[in-house]
Coordinates of C-alpha atoms and ligand atoms in Angstrom, one line a residue:
M1 CA 35.8 38.9 46.2
P2 CA 34.4 36.2 43.9
L3 CA 35.9 33.0 43.0
L4 CA 38.0 33.1 39.9
D5 CA 36.8 30.7 37.7
P6 CA 36.8 30.3 34.9
V7 CA 39.5 31.6 33.6
F8 CA 40.7 32.2 29.9
I9 CA 43.7 33.4 27.8
V10 CA 43.9 36.7 25.8
D11 CA 46.8 37.7 24.2
N12 CA 48.7 34.8 26.0
V13 CA 47.7 35.9 29.5
L14 CA 45.7 34.0 31.8
V15 CA 42.8 36.2 33.0
C16 CA 39.8 35.4 35.1
Q17 CA 36.4 36.1 34.2
C18 CA 36.0 39.5 35.6
E19 CA 38.1 40.9 32.9
D20 CA 36.6 44.1 33.1
V21 CA 39.4 45.3 35.4
D22 CA 38.7 48.7 36.5
M23 CA 41.5 49.8 38.4
R24 CA 41.8 52.9 41.1
A25 CA 44.8 53.9 42.9
M26 CA 46.0 56.6 45.1
V27 CA 48.9 58.1 43.7
L28 CA 51.8 60.3 44.9
R29 CA 52.7 62.9 42.2
H30 CA 55.3 65.3 43.7
P31 CA 56.6 64.5 47.5
G32 CA 54.8 66.5 50.2
E33 CA 51.6 66.7 48.0
P34 CA 48.7 64.5 49.5
L35 CA 48.1 61.5 47.4
S36 CA 45.2 61.8 44.9
L37 CA 42.6 58.9 43.8
V38 CA 43.1 58.3 40.3
D39 CA 41.7 55.6 37.9
R40 CA 44.0 53.9 35.5
P41 CA 44.0 51.9 32.5
D42 CA 43.4 48.1 33.0
P43 CA 46.8 46.5 33.9
R44 CA 47.9 43.8 32.1
P45 CA 50.8 41.2 33.2
C46 CA 54.0 41.0 31.0
N47 CA 56.4 38.3 31.1
G48 CA 57.1 37.1 34.4
E49 CA 54.5 39.1 36.1
V50 CA 51.2 38.5 38.0
L51 CA 48.2 40.9 38.7
V52 CA 47.0 40.8 42.0
R53 CA 43.8 42.3 43.1
V54 CA 44.4 43.9 46.3
S55 CA 42.0 42.9 49.3
A56 CA 44.0 44.9 52.2
C57 CA 47.1 47.3 52.3
G58 CA 48.9 47.9 55.3
V59 CA 50.0 51.7 55.9
C60 CA 54.0 51.4 57.0
R61 CA 56.2 54.3 58.5
T62 CA 58.4 54.0 55.3
D63 CA 55.3 55.2 53.1
L64 CA 55.4 58.4 55.3
H65 CA 59.4 58.8 54.5
V66 CA 58.1 58.2 50.6
V67 CA 55.4 60.7 50.7
D68 CA 57.5 63.3 52.5
G69 CA 60.4 63.0 50.1
E70 CA 62.8 61.6 52.8
L71 CA 63.9 58.7 50.7
P72 CA 66.0 59.6 47.6
H73 CA 65.0 58.3 44.1
A74 CA 61.4 57.3 44.1
K75 CA 59.7 56.6 41.1
L76 CA 57.4 59.5 40.4
P77 CA 54.2 59.3 39.9
I78 CA 54.0 56.2 42.6
V79 CA 51.5 54.3 44.3
P80 CA 52.6 53.5 47.7
G81 CA 52.0 50.6 49.9
H82 CA 54.3 47.4 50.4
E83 CA 52.2 45.4 52.7
V84 CA 49.5 43.8 50.2
V85 CA 47.4 40.8 50.8
G86 CA 45.2 39.7 47.8
H87 CA 44.6 37.3 45.0
I88 CA 46.0 36.6 42.0
E89 CA 43.9 37.5 39.1
A90 CA 46.0 37.3 36.0
V91 CA 49.3 35.8 35.1
G92 CA 51.7 36.9 32.3
P93 CA 53.3 34.4 29.9
D94 CA 56.4 32.4 31.3
T95 CA 55.0 32.7 35.0
Q96 CA 54.6 29.2 36.4
A97 CA 55.0 29.7 39.9
L98 CA 51.6 31.3 40.8
S99 CA 48.2 30.7 39.3
V100 CA 44.7 32.5 39.1
G101 CA 43.0 32.6 42.4
M102 CA 45.9 32.1 44.5
R103 CA 46.0 34.2 48.0
V104 CA 49.4 35.9 48.3
G105 CA 51.4 38.7 49.9
I106 CA 53.5 41.3 48.4
P107 CA 56.3 42.8 50.4
W108 CA 58.9 45.7 50.5
L109 CA 61.4 43.9 48.3
G110 CA 60.0 43.7 44.6
Q111 CA 62.8 42.5 42.6
T112 CA 66.5 42.1 43.1
C113 CA 69.2 41.8 40.2
G114 CA 70.5 38.0 41.3
Q115 CA 73.7 39.1 40.0
C116 CA 75.6 41.5 42.3
R117 CA 78.0 40.3 45.2
Y118 CA 75.1 40.7 47.7
C119 CA 72.6 38.7 45.7
R120 CA 75.1 36.0 45.1
E121 CA 76.1 35.9 48.9
G122 CA 72.7 35.2 50.0
R123 CA 72.3 38.8 51.3
E124 CA 69.5 40.0 48.5
N125 CA 68.3 42.7 51.0
L126 CA 71.5 44.6 50.0
C127 CA 71.1 44.1 46.3
D128 CA 72.9 47.1 44.1
R129 CA 70.2 47.1 42.0
P130 CA 66.6 46.2 43.7
L131 CA 63.2 47.3 43.4
F132 CA 61.1 48.2 46.3
T133 CA 57.2 47.8 46.1
G134 CA 55.6 51.2 46.9
Y135 CA 59.0 53.2 46.2
T136 CA 60.6 52.2 42.9
R137 CA 57.7 50.3 41.6
D138 CA 54.0 50.6 42.1
G139 CA 52.6 49.2 45.2
G140 CA 49.3 48.3 47.0
Y141 CA 47.4 51.4 47.5
A142 CA 45.0 50.5 44.9
T143 CA 42.6 48.2 43.5
H144 CA 45.1 46.2 41.6
V145 CA 49.1 45.9 41.6
L146 CA 51.7 44.1 39.4
A147 CA 54.2 41.9 41.0
D148 CA 57.0 39.8 40.2
P149 CA 56.0 36.3 41.3
S150 CA 59.4 35.3 42.7
F151 CA 59.0 38.1 45.0
T152 CA 55.3 37.1 46.3
F153 CA 54.6 35.0 49.0
R154 CA 52.1 32.5 48.9
L155 CA 49.6 32.8 51.8
P156 CA 47.1 30.1 52.9
D157 CA 44.1 30.2 51.1
S158 CA 41.9 31.3 53.7
G159 CA 42.5 34.0 56.5
D160 CA 41.6 37.5 57.5
N161 CA 43.1 39.6 54.9
V162 CA 43.4 43.0 57.0
A163 CA 44.8 41.1 59.8
A164 CA 47.3 39.5 57.6
A165 CA 48.2 42.9 55.9
P166 CA 50.7 44.2 58.5
L167 CA 52.8 41.0 58.6
L168 CA 54.2 41.8 55.3
C169 CA 56.3 44.6 56.5
A170 CA 55.9 45.4 60.0
G171 CA 56.1 41.8 60.7
L172 CA 58.8 40.6 58.5
I173 CA 61.3 43.4 59.0
G174 CA 60.1 43.2 62.5
W175 CA 61.5 39.4 62.2
R176 CA 64.5 40.3 60.6
S177 CA 65.3 43.1 63.3
L178 CA 64.6 40.7 66.1
R179 CA 67.1 38.1 64.7
M180 CA 69.6 40.8 64.2
A181 CA 69.3 41.7 67.8
G182 CA 70.5 38.1 69.1
D183 CA 69.1 35.8 71.5
G184 CA 69.4 38.2 74.7
K185 CA 66.5 37.5 77.2
R186 CA 65.8 40.9 78.3
I187 CA 64.8 42.9 75.0
G188 CA 63.9 46.8 74.7
L189 CA 61.4 48.0 71.8
Y190 CA 61.5 51.8 71.2
G191 CA 58.4 52.9 69.4
F192 CA 55.6 50.6 70.2
G193 CA 53.9 50.7 66.6
A194 CA 52.9 48.1 64.1
A195 CA 56.2 46.3 64.1
A196 CA 56.9 46.4 67.8
H197 CA 53.2 45.1 68.8
I198 CA 54.0 42.2 66.4
V199 CA 57.6 41.4 67.6
A200 CA 56.5 41.6 71.2
Q201 CA 54.3 38.8 70.8
I202 CA 57.0 36.6 69.1
A203 CA 59.6 37.7 71.7
C204 CA 57.2 36.8 74.6
W205 CA 56.6 33.2 72.8
Q206 CA 60.3 32.8 72.8
G207 CA 60.3 33.2 76.5
R208 CA 62.0 36.6 76.4
D209 CA 61.0 39.9 78.9
V210 CA 60.0 42.5 76.7
F211 CA 60.5 46.2 77.7
A212 CA 58.2 48.6 75.8
F213 CA 59.3 52.3 75.5
T214 CA 57.0 54.8 74.1
R215 CA 56.6 58.7 74.1
A216 CA 56.3 60.0 77.2
G217 CA 52.9 60.4 78.6
D218 CA 51.4 57.5 75.8
A219 CA 49.6 55.6 78.4
A220 CA 47.6 53.8 76.0
G221 CA 50.7 52.7 74.1
Q222 CA 52.1 51.5 77.3
D223 CA 48.9 49.6 78.3
F224 CA 49.0 48.1 74.8
A225 CA 52.3 46.8 75.2
R226 CA 51.7 45.0 78.9
R227 CA 48.3 43.6 77.4
L228 CA 50.5 42.0 74.5
G229 CA 53.0 40.4 77.3
A230 CA 55.6 43.2 78.0
R231 CA 57.1 42.7 81.4
W232 CA 57.6 46.5 81.6
A233 CA 56.3 49.7 79.8
G234 CA 57.4 53.0 80.2
A235 CA 58.7 56.2 78.4
S236 CA 61.9 56.3 76.0
E237 CA 63.9 58.4 78.5
D238 CA 62.8 56.2 81.6
R239 CA 65.6 53.5 82.7
P240 CA 64.1 50.1 83.6
H241 CA 65.7 48.7 87.0
E242 CA 67.8 45.8 85.2
P243 CA 70.3 46.4 82.1
L244 CA 68.6 45.1 78.9
D245 CA 70.7 42.6 76.6
C246 CA 69.3 44.4 73.3
A247 CA 67.2 46.8 72.1
I248 CA 65.1 47.6 68.9
I249 CA 64.7 51.0 67.5
Y250 CA 61.3 51.2 65.4
A251 CA 60.8 55.2 65.8
P252 CA 62.5 57.4 63.4
V253 CA 64.1 59.4 66.1
G254 CA 68.0 59.5 66.2
A255 CA 68.1 60.6 69.9
L256 CA 66.8 57.1 70.7
V257 CA 70.2 55.6 70.0
P258 CA 72.0 57.1 72.7
A259 CA 68.9 56.6 74.9
A260 CA 69.0 52.9 74.0
L261 CA 73.0 52.2 74.7
K262 CA 72.2 53.7 78.2
V263 CA 70.1 50.7 79.2
V264 CA 71.8 47.8 77.4
R265 CA 74.3 46.2 79.3
K266 CA 78.2 45.4 78.2
G267 CA 78.3 43.6 74.9
G268 CA 74.7 44.5 74.2
R269 CA 73.2 45.3 71.0
V270 CA 71.1 48.4 69.5
V271 CA 69.3 47.7 66.3
C272 CA 68.1 50.5 64.3
A273 CA 65.2 49.0 62.2
G274 CA 63.7 52.1 60.4
I275 CA 64.5 53.0 56.8
H276 CA 65.2 56.7 57.8
M277 CA 66.1 58.5 61.0
S278 CA 66.4 61.7 62.2
D279 CA 70.3 62.6 62.8
I280 CA 71.7 60.8 66.0
P281 CA 73.1 63.3 68.4
S282 CA 76.6 63.1 69.7
F283 CA 77.2 61.1 72.7
P284 CA 80.1 60.2 75.1
Y285 CA 82.0 57.2 73.9
N286 CA 81.4 55.6 77.0
L287 CA 78.0 54.8 76.1
L288 CA 79.6 52.6 73.1
W289 CA 82.5 51.4 75.2
E290 CA 82.6 47.9 76.7
E291 CA 81.8 46.4 73.3
R292 CA 78.2 47.8 72.9
Q293 CA 77.1 47.5 69.3
V294 CA 74.8 49.7 67.2
I295 CA 73.8 48.2 63.8
S296 CA 71.0 49.0 61.5
V297 CA 68.6 46.3 59.5
A298 CA 67.9 47.0 55.7
N299 CA 65.0 45.6 53.9
L300 CA 64.3 41.8 53.9
T301 CA 65.3 38.6 52.0
R302 CA 63.0 36.2 50.9
A303 CA 64.4 33.6 53.2
D304 CA 63.2 36.0 56.1
G305 CA 59.8 35.8 54.7
L306 CA 59.5 32.2 54.4
E307 CA 60.9 31.5 57.8
F308 CA 58.6 34.4 59.3
F309 CA 55.4 32.9 57.7
E310 CA 56.2 29.4 59.4
I311 CA 56.4 30.7 62.8
V312 CA 53.3 33.2 62.4
P313 CA 50.7 30.3 63.4
K314 CA 53.1 28.7 65.8
V315 CA 53.0 32.2 67.5
G316 CA 49.5 32.7 66.9
I317 CA 50.1 36.3 66.2
R318 CA 47.2 38.7 66.4
T319 CA 47.7 42.0 65.0
E320 CA 45.7 45.0 65.9
T321 CA 44.5 47.2 63.2
T322 CA 42.5 50.2 61.9
T323 CA 41.1 50.0 58.6
Y324 CA 40.3 53.1 56.2
P325 CA 38.7 52.8 52.5
L326 CA 41.4 53.4 49.7
A327 CA 40.0 56.9 49.3
R328 CA 41.1 57.8 53.0
A329 CA 45.0 56.9 52.5
N330 CA 45.6 60.5 53.4
D331 CA 43.9 60.3 56.8
A332 CA 45.5 56.9 57.6
L333 CA 49.0 58.5 56.7
S334 CA 48.1 61.7 58.9
D335 CA 47.1 59.6 62.0
L336 CA 50.2 57.4 61.6
R337 CA 52.5 60.5 61.8
N338 CA 50.4 62.0 64.6
G339 CA 50.7 58.8 66.7
R340 CA 46.9 58.5 66.6
L341 CA 46.8 54.7 65.7
T342 CA 47.2 51.8 68.3
G343 CA 48.7 48.9 66.1
A344 CA 48.5 49.4 62.4
A345 CA 46.5 51.1 59.6
V346 CA 45.3 49.0 56.7
L347 CA 43.4 50.2 53.5
I348 CA 40.6 48.5 52.1
P349 CA 40.1 49.0 48.2
Ligands
ZN401 ZN1 71.7 42.2 43.3
ZN402 ZN1 57.3 48.7 55.7

């Protein structure tokens, strides 16, 4: 991507010299259908918006839920994608915080109302009137995306864009779920994909023992977990020799809730970190008895992001990625769906 100088002003909008923006996007028209590649008119940032030229966009399991119609009230047509890394290409009027050329990341939380009780109580992840990138506002499966600069993270000027993309959701939600799990030493991670492979690195850095649970027979996934420092890796139905203090479930499989309750100690906690899960089967009360807890984690706050991006360089997080050209987004989604990926899929426009 060329450096973005000089800049000039058109209709009060600060734009770079590569003014002839030619936007392409992968668009979902109806749930259940493949995405189609479309050309779009030049996007122009309005008041309080920035235009970002996308360098890389991660593919998250939530995108699958959007594409499959498992999440209600998606904006349609929608451009999915909420793990966006790129550079500011134009800045709308009344937008001071970010300027042309900056390297930024755009996460799932696209905007909040700032007024509801959750926003006022510092729990903006639960806002009553939020916008979510790639779900209720257009996201990063595109060459360009418009974003609210208040919900855009400034990234270091240089860095590997592909490696950074999964940090924007797998990393961020992973970090929030890890905090919600408490500070127990022995932590189980169910579903060793994009989020778990980042969280495992943080947990090891914190001096915890990581227990990785994968689909039965997924030897490659279990090896991957051990390579990242997991002390134990096995199938979801397996039971490690010692009870765990807490567990986080990233796979969208409700049956993992009772499975995880079986392996946590008295007073232990099971965190459900996905936005969607198949039904949780009924289970005997004694699995919950003795003050075990089951909680869910929803979305992220900007404070989570600031905290997380501070620890990324301290931990030295390395992400494992498989890249796809933007036009092959459907293949990336299908590989994620079928568990044919190690680490995270990333689209490059
Ligand atoms: Zn709100
Ligand atoms: Zn996500």
